[in-house]
PDB file of C-alpha atoms in Angstrom:
ATOM      1  CA  MET A 398      49.196  29.977   9.474  1.00  0.00           C
ATOM      2  CA  GLU A 399      48.442  32.570  11.881  1.00  0.00           C
ATOM      3  CA  TYR A 400      45.391  32.065  14.248  1.00  0.00           C
ATOM      4  CA  SER A 401      43.883  34.843  16.445  1.00  0.00           C
ATOM      5  CA  VAL A 402      42.686  33.208  19.536  1.00  0.00           C
ATOM      6  CA  ARG A 403      39.167  34.565  20.754  1.00  0.00           C
ATOM      7  CA  SER A 404      37.854  34.527  24.172  1.00  0.00           C
ATOM      8  CA  GLY A 405      36.054  31.276  25.298  1.00  0.00           C
ATOM      9  CA  PHE A 406      36.741  27.650  24.183  1.00  0.00           C
ATOM     10  CA  GLU A 407      37.794  26.652  20.759  1.00  0.00           C
ATOM     11  CA  THR A 408      39.007  23.655  18.986  1.00  0.00           C
ATOM     12  CA  LEU A 409      41.459  23.379  16.113  1.00  0.00           C
ATOM     13  CA  ALA A 410      42.508  20.492  13.943  1.00  0.00           C
ATOM     14  CA  LEU A 411      45.745  20.253  11.973  1.00  0.00           C
ATOM     15  CA  SER A 412      46.893  17.924   9.403  1.00  0.00           C
ATOM     16  CA  PRO A 413      50.324  17.974   7.453  1.00  0.00           C
ATOM     17  CA  ARG A 414      48.611  18.763   4.315  1.00  0.00           C
ATOM     18  CA  ASN A 415      47.750  22.421   5.397  1.00  0.00           C
ATOM     19  CA  THR A 416      49.984  23.202   8.256  1.00  0.00           C
ATOM     20  CA  GLU A 417      53.815  23.235   8.978  1.00  0.00           C
ATOM     21  CA  LYS A 418      53.916  26.336  11.226  1.00  0.00           C
ATOM     22  CA  LEU A 419      51.078  27.625  13.405  1.00  0.00           C
ATOM     23  CA  LYS A 420      51.307  31.062  15.076  1.00  0.00           C
ATOM     24  CA  LEU A 421      48.684  31.503  17.846  1.00  0.00           C
ATOM     25  CA  VAL A 422      48.237  34.990  18.979  1.00  0.00           C
ATOM     26  CA  VAL A 423      46.306  36.074  22.125  1.00  0.00           C
ATOM     27  CA  ASP A 424      45.444  39.773  22.173  1.00  0.00           C
ATOM     28  CA  GLU A 425      45.494  42.001  25.213  1.00  0.00           C
ATOM     29  CA  ARG A 426      42.848  41.269  27.912  1.00  0.00           C
ATOM     30  CA  ILE A 427      41.500  37.915  26.302  1.00  0.00           C
ATOM     31  CA  ASN A 428      40.781  34.785  28.294  1.00  0.00           C
ATOM     32  CA  ALA A 429      40.766  31.691  26.053  1.00  0.00           C
ATOM     33  CA  SER A 430      40.956  27.917  25.963  1.00  0.00           C
ATOM     34  CA  LEU A 431      42.033  26.013  23.035  1.00  0.00           C
ATOM     35  CA  LEU A 432      42.317  22.433  21.976  1.00  0.00           C
ATOM     36  CA  VAL A 433      44.594  21.691  19.205  1.00  0.00           C
ATOM     37  CA  THR A 434      44.585  18.118  17.587  1.00  0.00           C
ATOM     38  CA  TYR A 435      46.810  16.833  14.972  1.00  0.00           C
ATOM     39  CA  SER A 436      47.790  13.489  13.310  1.00  0.00           C
ATOM     40  CA  GLY A 437      49.864  12.237  10.420  1.00  0.00           C
ATOM     41  CA  THR A 438      53.690  12.283   9.969  1.00  0.00           C
ATOM     42  CA  TRP A 439      55.312  15.636  10.728  1.00  0.00           C
ATOM     43  CA  GLU A 440      58.947  16.069   9.916  1.00  0.00           C
ATOM     44  CA  SER A 441      58.366  19.443  11.914  1.00  0.00           C
ATOM     45  CA  LEU A 442      55.350  20.804  13.339  1.00  0.00           C
ATOM     46  CA  GLN A 443      56.186  24.316  14.592  1.00  0.00           C
ATOM     47  CA  VAL A 444      53.854  26.121  16.949  1.00  0.00           C
ATOM     48  CA  GLU A 445      54.565  29.526  18.126  1.00  0.00           C
ATOM     49  CA  VAL A 446      52.306  31.169  21.073  1.00  0.00           C
ATOM     50  CA  ILE A 447      52.169  34.838  21.809  1.00  0.00           C
ATOM     51  CA  VAL A 448      50.132  35.834  24.941  1.00  0.00           C
ATOM     52  CA  SER A 449      49.759  39.607  25.168  1.00  0.00           C
ATOM     53  CA  PRO A 450      49.592  41.494  28.613  1.00  0.00           C
ATOM     54  CA  TYR A 451      46.754  40.876  30.913  1.00  0.00           C
ATOM     55  CA  SER A 452      45.458  37.841  28.916  1.00  0.00           C
ATOM     56  CA  SER A 453      45.292  34.105  29.563  1.00  0.00           C
ATOM     57  CA  LEU A 454      45.369  31.129  27.480  1.00  0.00           C
ATOM     58  CA  THR A 455      44.874  27.433  28.290  1.00  0.00           C
ATOM     59  CA  LEU A 456      46.213  25.406  25.480  1.00  0.00           C
ATOM     60  CA  MET A 457      46.450  21.592  24.746  1.00  0.00           C
ATOM     61  CA  LEU A 458      48.333  20.091  21.938  1.00  0.00           C
ATOM     62  CA  LYS A 459      46.967  16.514  21.600  1.00  0.00           C
ATOM     63  CA  ASN A 460      48.538  14.085  19.253  1.00  0.00           C
ATOM     64  CA  GLU A 461      45.882  11.712  17.722  1.00  0.00           C
ATOM     65  CA  GLY A 462      47.915   9.835  15.087  1.00  0.00           C
ATOM     66  CA  SER A 463      50.262   6.814  15.301  1.00  0.00           C
ATOM     67  CA  GLU A 464      52.849   8.306  13.074  1.00  0.00           C
ATOM     68  CA  ASP A 465      56.165   9.685  13.845  1.00  0.00           C
ATOM     69  CA  VAL A 466      56.205  13.436  14.949  1.00  0.00           C
ATOM     70  CA  VAL A 467      58.806  16.134  15.555  1.00  0.00           C
ATOM     71  CA  LEU A 468      57.164  18.937  17.535  1.00  0.00           C
ATOM     72  CA  GLN A 469      58.711  22.335  18.207  1.00  0.00           C
ATOM     73  CA  VAL A 470      56.850  24.846  20.493  1.00  0.00           C
ATOM     74  CA  GLY A 471      57.953  28.287  21.445  1.00  0.00           C
ATOM     75  CA  GLY A 472      55.974  30.534  23.713  1.00  0.00           C
ATOM     76  CA  SER A 473      56.304  34.144  24.835  1.00  0.00           C
ATOM     77  CA  VAL A 474      54.286  35.517  27.854  1.00  0.00           C
ATOM     78  CA  TYR A 475      54.062  39.205  28.514  1.00  0.00           C
ATOM     79  CA  ARG A 476      53.003  41.367  31.551  1.00  0.00           C
ATOM     80  CA  ASP A 477      50.581  39.889  33.915  1.00  0.00           C
ATOM     81  CA  ALA A 478      49.644  37.173  31.324  1.00  0.00           C
ATOM     82  CA  SER A 479      49.401  33.485  31.844  1.00  0.00           C
ATOM     83  CA  LEU A 480      49.850  30.432  29.592  1.00  0.00           C
ATOM     84  CA  THR A 481      48.932  27.078  30.558  1.00  0.00           C
ATOM     85  CA  LEU A 482      50.262  24.601  27.984  1.00  0.00           C
ATOM     86  CA  ALA A 483      49.751  20.836  27.929  1.00  0.00           C
ATOM     87  CA  LEU A 484      51.190  18.117  25.667  1.00  0.00           C
ATOM     88  CA  CYS A 485      48.880  15.101  25.513  1.00  0.00           C
ATOM     89  CA  GLU A 486      50.679  11.990  24.219  1.00  0.00           C
ATOM     90  CA  LEU A 487      48.244   8.994  24.476  1.00  0.00           C
ATOM     91  CA  ASN A 488      49.178   7.624  21.072  1.00  0.00           C
ATOM     92  CA  ALA A 489      51.444   4.723  19.882  1.00  0.00           C
ATOM     93  CA  GLY A 490      53.700   6.792  17.471  1.00  0.00           C
ATOM     94  CA  ASN A 491      57.276   8.072  18.198  1.00  0.00           C
ATOM     95  CA  THR A 492      57.484  11.561  19.345  1.00  0.00           C
ATOM     96  CA  GLN A 493      60.365  14.115  19.635  1.00  0.00           C
ATOM     97  CA  ALA A 494      59.092  17.254  21.322  1.00  0.00           C
ATOM     98  CA  GLU A 495      61.026  20.484  22.236  1.00  0.00           C
ATOM     99  CA  VAL A 496      59.176  23.383  24.196  1.00  0.00           C
ATOM    100  CA  THR A 497      60.661  26.589  25.078  1.00  0.00           C
ATOM    101  CA  LEU A 498      58.734  29.170  26.981  1.00  0.00           C
ATOM    102  CA  ASP A 499      59.807  32.752  27.667  1.00  0.00           C
ATOM    103  CA  LEU A 500      58.499  34.663  30.572  1.00  0.00           C
ATOM    104  CA  CYS A 501      59.153  38.203  28.901  1.00  0.00           C
ATOM    105  CA  GLU A 502      57.892  40.862  31.374  1.00  0.00           C
ATOM    106  CA  GLU A 503      56.983  40.999  35.071  1.00  0.00           C
ATOM    107  CA  GLY A 504      53.884  39.130  36.283  1.00  0.00           C
ATOM    108  CA  ALA A 505      54.074  36.523  33.545  1.00  0.00           C
ATOM    109  CA  PHE A 506      53.165  33.072  34.603  1.00  0.00           C
ATOM    110  CA  ALA A 507      53.447  29.798  32.844  1.00  0.00           C
ATOM    111  CA  MET A 508      52.406  26.176  33.468  1.00  0.00           C
ATOM    112  CA  LEU A 509      53.817  23.427  31.365  1.00  0.00           C
ATOM    113  CA  ARG A 510      52.163  20.115  31.714  1.00  0.00           C
ATOM    114  CA  SER A 511      52.517  16.854  29.932  1.00  0.00           C
ATOM    115  CA  ALA A 512      50.880  13.523  29.957  1.00  0.00           C
ATOM    116  CA  CYS A 513      52.292  10.446  28.173  1.00  0.00           C
ATOM    117  CA  ILE A 514      51.581   6.743  27.549  1.00  0.00           C
ATOM    118  CA  ALA A 515      54.941   5.482  26.139  1.00  0.00           C
ATOM    119  CA  ALA A 516      54.732   2.183  24.300  1.00  0.00           C
ATOM    120  CA  SER A 517      57.186   3.637  21.664  1.00  0.00           C
ATOM    121  CA  ARG A 518      59.751   6.299  21.712  1.00  0.00           C
ATOM    122  CA  LYS A 519      58.746   9.481  23.498  1.00  0.00           C
ATOM    123  CA  GLN A 520      61.504  12.202  23.852  1.00  0.00           C
ATOM    124  CA  PHE A 521      60.708  15.567  25.478  1.00  0.00           C
ATOM    125  CA  HIS A 522      62.951  18.715  26.112  1.00  0.00           C
ATOM    126  CA  MET A 523      61.179  21.489  27.914  1.00  0.00           C
ATOM    127  CA  GLN A 524      62.514  24.759  29.227  1.00  0.00           C
ATOM    128  CA  CYS A 525      61.104  27.739  30.803  1.00  0.00           C
ATOM    129  CA  ASN A 526      63.112  30.970  30.797  1.00  0.00           C
ATOM    130  CA  HIS A 527      62.531  33.634  33.406  1.00  0.00           C
ATOM    131  CA  LEU A 528      63.788  36.745  31.804  1.00  0.00           C
ATOM    132  CA  ARG A 529      62.278  39.311  34.182  1.00  0.00           C
ATOM    133  CA  ALA A 530      61.543  39.759  37.901  1.00  0.00           C
ATOM    134  CA  HIS A 531      58.503  38.491  39.545  1.00  0.00           C
ATOM    135  CA  THR A 532      57.834  35.649  37.180  1.00  0.00           C
ATOM    136  CA  GLU A 533      56.576  32.205  37.882  1.00  0.00           C
ATOM    137  CA  GLY A 534      57.008  28.850  35.767  1.00  0.00           C
ATOM    138  CA  LEU A 535      55.671  25.563  36.867  1.00  0.00           C
ATOM    139  CA  MET A 536      56.320  22.242  35.083  1.00  0.00           C
ATOM    140  CA  GLU A 537      54.305  18.895  35.721  1.00  0.00           C
ATOM    141  CA  ASN A 538      55.094  15.820  33.707  1.00  0.00           C
ATOM    142  CA  TYR A 539      53.221  12.542  34.254  1.00  0.00           C
ATOM    143  CA  ALA A 540      54.146   9.374  32.255  1.00  0.00           C
ATOM    144  CA  VAL A 541      53.297   5.611  32.159  1.00  0.00           C
ATOM    145  CA  VAL A 542      55.957   3.717  30.300  1.00  0.00           C
ATOM    146  CA  GLU A 543      54.976   0.220  28.823  1.00  0.00           C
ATOM    147  CA  GLU A 544      56.935  -2.721  27.812  1.00  0.00           C
ATOM    148  CA  GLY A 545      59.113  -1.774  24.897  1.00  0.00           C
ATOM    149  CA  GLY A 546      58.566   1.900  25.644  1.00  0.00           C
ATOM    150  CA  GLN A 547      61.390   4.609  25.773  1.00  0.00           C
ATOM    151  CA  TYR A 548      60.727   7.711  27.760  1.00  0.00           C
ATOM    152  CA  CYS A 549      62.991  10.587  28.213  1.00  0.00           C
ATOM    153  CA  MET A 550      62.187  13.930  29.902  1.00  0.00           C
ATOM    154  CA  GLU A 551      64.633  16.763  30.342  1.00  0.00           C
ATOM    155  CA  ALA A 552      63.040  19.678  32.059  1.00  0.00           C
ATOM    156  CA  THR A 553      64.868  22.924  32.662  1.00  0.00           C
ATOM    157  CA  GLY A 554      64.087  25.959  34.564  1.00  0.00           C
ATOM    158  CA  LYS A 555      66.457  28.967  34.043  1.00  0.00           C
ATOM    159  CA  ILE A 556      66.277  32.188  36.052  1.00  0.00           C
ATOM    160  CA  ILE A 557      68.725  34.932  34.540  1.00  0.00           C
ATOM    161  CA  LYS A 558      70.500  37.519  36.617  1.00  0.00           C
ATOM    162  CA  GLY A 559      68.135  40.335  37.612  1.00  0.00           C
ATOM    163  CA  ALA A 560      64.874  38.111  37.469  1.00  0.00           C
ATOM    164  CA  ARG A 561      64.560  38.477  41.299  1.00  0.00           C
ATOM    165  CA  GLU A 562      61.615  37.153  43.275  1.00  0.00           C
ATOM    166  CA  SER A 563      60.916  34.584  40.505  1.00  0.00           C
ATOM    167  CA  ASN A 564      59.723  31.078  41.158  1.00  0.00           C
ATOM    168  CA  SER A 565      60.700  27.982  38.981  1.00  0.00           C
ATOM    169  CA  HIS A 566      59.228  24.650  40.162  1.00  0.00           C
ATOM    170  CA  GLN A 567      59.078  21.304  38.505  1.00  0.00           C
ATOM    171  CA  LYS A 568      57.745  17.713  39.226  1.00  0.00           C
ATOM    172  CA  THR A 569      57.911  14.613  37.083  1.00  0.00           C
ATOM    173  CA  ARG A 570      56.116  11.282  37.931  1.00  0.00           C
ATOM    174  CA  VAL A 571      56.913   8.161  35.854  1.00  0.00           C
ATOM    175  CA  LEU A 572      55.375   4.585  36.278  1.00  0.00           C
ATOM    176  CA  THR A 573      57.237   1.997  34.535  1.00  0.00           C
ATOM    177  CA  MET A 574      55.182  -1.181  33.723  1.00  0.00           C
ATOM    178  CA  SER A 575      58.059  -3.589  32.773  1.00  0.00           C
ATOM    179  CA  GLU A 576      61.652  -4.318  33.093  1.00  0.00           C
ATOM    180  CA  GLN A 577      61.876  -4.301  29.302  1.00  0.00           C
ATOM    181  CA  GLN A 578      61.561  -0.346  28.999  1.00  0.00           C
ATOM    182  CA  SER A 579      63.912   2.618  29.145  1.00  0.00           C
ATOM    183  CA  SER A 580      63.085   5.767  31.200  1.00  0.00           C
ATOM    184  CA  GLU A 581      65.192   8.823  31.947  1.00  0.00           C
ATOM    185  CA  VAL A 582      64.341  11.930  33.838  1.00  0.00           C
ATOM    186  CA  VAL A 583      66.847  14.839  33.845  1.00  0.00           C
ATOM    187  CA  PRO A 584      65.633  17.857  35.852  1.00  0.00           C
ATOM    188  CA  VAL A 585      67.783  21.031  35.526  1.00  0.00           C
ATOM    189  CA  LEU A 586      67.733  24.318  37.371  1.00  0.00           C
ATOM    190  CA  LEU A 587      70.022  27.060  35.880  1.00  0.00           C
ATOM    191  CA  ILE A 588      69.941  29.809  38.494  1.00  0.00           C
ATOM    192  CA  ASP A 589      71.845  33.099  38.247  1.00  0.00           C
ATOM    193  CA  GLU A 590      70.000  35.112  40.861  1.00  0.00           C
ATOM    194  CA  ASN A 591      69.889  34.729  44.715  1.00  0.00           C
ATOM    195  CA  ASP A 592      66.502  36.231  45.480  1.00  0.00           C
ATOM    196  CA  VAL A 593      64.279  33.389  44.025  1.00  0.00           C
ATOM    197  CA  LYS A 594      62.690  30.028  44.719  1.00  0.00           C
ATOM    198  CA  ALA A 595      63.346  26.975  42.840  1.00  0.00           C
ATOM    199  CA  SER A 596      62.851  23.355  43.234  1.00  0.00           C
ATOM    200  CA  HIS A 597      62.669  19.849  41.462  1.00  0.00           C
ATOM    201  CA  ALA A 598      60.990  16.618  42.434  1.00  0.00           C
ATOM    202  CA  THR A 599      61.049  13.183  40.563  1.00  0.00           C
ATOM    203  CA  THR A 600      59.487   9.754  41.112  1.00  0.00           C
ATOM    204  CA  LEU A 601      60.067   6.814  39.027  1.00  0.00           C
ATOM    205  CA  GLY A 602      59.508   3.179  39.639  1.00  0.00           C
ATOM    206  CA  GLN A 603      57.000   0.281  39.122  1.00  0.00           C
ATOM    207  CA  PRO A 604      53.628  -0.168  40.673  1.00  0.00           C
ATOM    208  CA  ASP A 605      53.387  -1.499  44.235  1.00  0.00           C
ATOM    209  CA  GLU A 606      52.830  -5.221  44.156  1.00  0.00           C
ATOM    210  CA  ASN A 607      50.957  -5.097  47.503  1.00  0.00           C
ATOM    211  CA  GLN A 608      48.591  -2.665  46.202  1.00  0.00           C
ATOM    212  CA  LEU A 609      47.989  -4.920  43.110  1.00  0.00           C
ATOM    213  CA  TYR A 610      47.559  -8.071  45.267  1.00  0.00           C
ATOM    214  CA  TYR A 611      44.969  -6.149  47.328  1.00  0.00           C
ATOM    215  CA  LEU A 612      42.809  -4.840  44.285  1.00  0.00           C
ATOM    216  CA  GLN A 613      42.965  -8.382  42.719  1.00  0.00           C
ATOM    217  CA  THR A 614      41.542  -9.930  45.976  1.00  0.00           C
ATOM    218  CA  ARG A 615      38.666  -7.492  45.590  1.00  0.00           C
ATOM    219  CA  GLY A 616      37.752  -9.042  42.134  1.00  0.00           C
ATOM    220  CA  LEU A 617      39.771  -7.188  39.659  1.00  0.00           C
ATOM    221  CA  SER A 618      42.055  -8.682  37.043  1.00  0.00           C
ATOM    222  CA  ARG A 619      45.620  -7.833  37.150  1.00  0.00           C
ATOM    223  CA  ARG A 620      45.214  -5.721  34.062  1.00  0.00           C
ATOM    224  CA  GLN A 621      42.377  -3.919  35.722  1.00  0.00           C
ATOM    225  CA  ALA A 622      44.394  -3.512  38.915  1.00  0.00           C
ATOM    226  CA  LEU A 623      47.241  -2.047  36.976  1.00  0.00           C
ATOM    227  CA  GLY A 624      44.966   0.368  35.145  1.00  0.00           C
ATOM    228  CA  LEU A 625      43.458   1.613  38.363  1.00  0.00           C
ATOM    229  CA  LEU A 626      46.828   2.434  39.851  1.00  0.00           C
ATOM    230  CA  THR A 627      48.236   4.041  36.702  1.00  0.00           C
ATOM    231  CA  VAL A 628      45.219   6.005  35.668  1.00  0.00           C
ATOM    232  CA  GLY A 629      46.021   8.521  38.467  1.00  0.00           C
ATOM    233  CA  TYR A 630      49.420   9.477  36.774  1.00  0.00           C
ATOM    234  CA  ILE A 631      47.610  10.554  33.562  1.00  0.00           C
ATOM    235  CA  MET A 632      44.320  12.029  34.930  1.00  0.00           C
ATOM    236  CA  PRO A 633      45.650  15.384  35.912  1.00  0.00           C
ATOM    237  CA  ILE A 634      45.542  16.349  32.131  1.00  0.00           C
ATOM    238  CA  THR A 635      41.801  15.997  32.314  1.00  0.00           C
ATOM    239  CA  GLU A 636      41.498  18.908  34.466  1.00  0.00           C
ATOM    240  CA  LEU A 637      42.866  21.404  32.027  1.00  0.00           C
ATOM    241  CA  PHE A 638      39.604  22.453  30.546  1.00  0.00           C
ATOM    242  CA  GLU A 639      36.290  23.442  32.274  1.00  0.00           C
ATOM    243  CA  GLU A 640      34.115  21.895  29.490  1.00  0.00           C
ATOM    244  CA  GLU A 641      32.607  18.611  30.765  1.00  0.00           C
ATOM    245  CA  ASP A 642      32.336  16.923  27.459  1.00  0.00           C
ATOM    246  CA  ILE A 643      36.164  17.424  26.827  1.00  0.00           C
ATOM    247  CA  ARG A 644      37.045  16.169  30.299  1.00  0.00           C
ATOM    248  CA  THR A 645      34.777  13.057  29.917  1.00  0.00           C
ATOM    249  CA  ALA A 646      36.307  12.267  26.556  1.00  0.00           C
ATOM    250  CA  LEU A 647      39.808  12.576  27.846  1.00  0.00           C
ATOM    251  CA  LYS A 648      39.048  10.445  30.968  1.00  0.00           C
ATOM    252  CA  ASP A 649      37.376   7.713  28.850  1.00  0.00           C
ATOM    253  CA  GLU A 650      40.287   7.610  26.420  1.00  0.00           C
ATOM    254  CA  ILE A 651      42.793   7.270  29.303  1.00  0.00           C
ATOM    255  CA  GLU A 652      40.917   4.434  31.100  1.00  0.00           C
ATOM    256  CA  MET A 653      40.636   2.635  27.807  1.00  0.00           C
ATOM    257  CA  LYS A 654      44.406   3.007  27.225  1.00  0.00           C
ATOM    258  CA  VAL A 655      45.329   1.675  30.788  1.00  0.00           C
ATOM    259  CA  GLY A 656      42.962  -1.215  30.473  1.00  0.00           C
ATOM    260  CA  LEU A 657      40.129  -0.319  32.637  1.00  0.00           C
ATOM    261  CA  HIS A 658      37.720  -0.640  29.704  1.00  0.00           C
ATOM    262  CA  ALA A 659      37.516  -3.266  27.085  1.00  0.00           C
TER     263      ALA A 659
END
């Protein structure tokens, strides 16, 4: 299925009955935002994104099902174009996701962001390849891992020889809610050029008990206090779109998932 992305904001819903491979094409000088939702069991959902020169696309892939999903995403970003891609995983099912973004021409920019609540098995392998000079790739990954959850994030920034004056930066924040969970973060930088900037930062740990105690003395239950502390880990995903109704719906869903609402 090939979909030509138009300017402005659009939504697209996928199901295993009608889509196994989705190709999103953004023509030159188009500025677009697209929310893609999917549910059901996917042995392999493949998404290809082409962002043509001088265009921009903000794209969220949101898993709304409780079934197992294997997701493969590939993106190509061309001259002076930008792609902001977000994976939103607030659901209960197992997910295995592989994302590869190629910055193909000078001036290409990519932001790769993920938000995850892991009560099951969530595995991510993300890579941003700098194939030309003067490109920029950013990765921001946020996760809350609940009891019994398994979370693995491998994030790779690769700058090839000749891709001078490129920037590759990544950060991952993981909050673990129990001793009975498994969390692994593997940041990787593959740099074959001297004149570049690259960095990675990772935080992984449990909520601060002193902060929890303080919030409980203010009248919150422990569940509410935990929710208030953890909601900030996931909330950056709500800032992706300018549409207020989409932001509000995401915010309400996150707050419900972390226990701020009944």
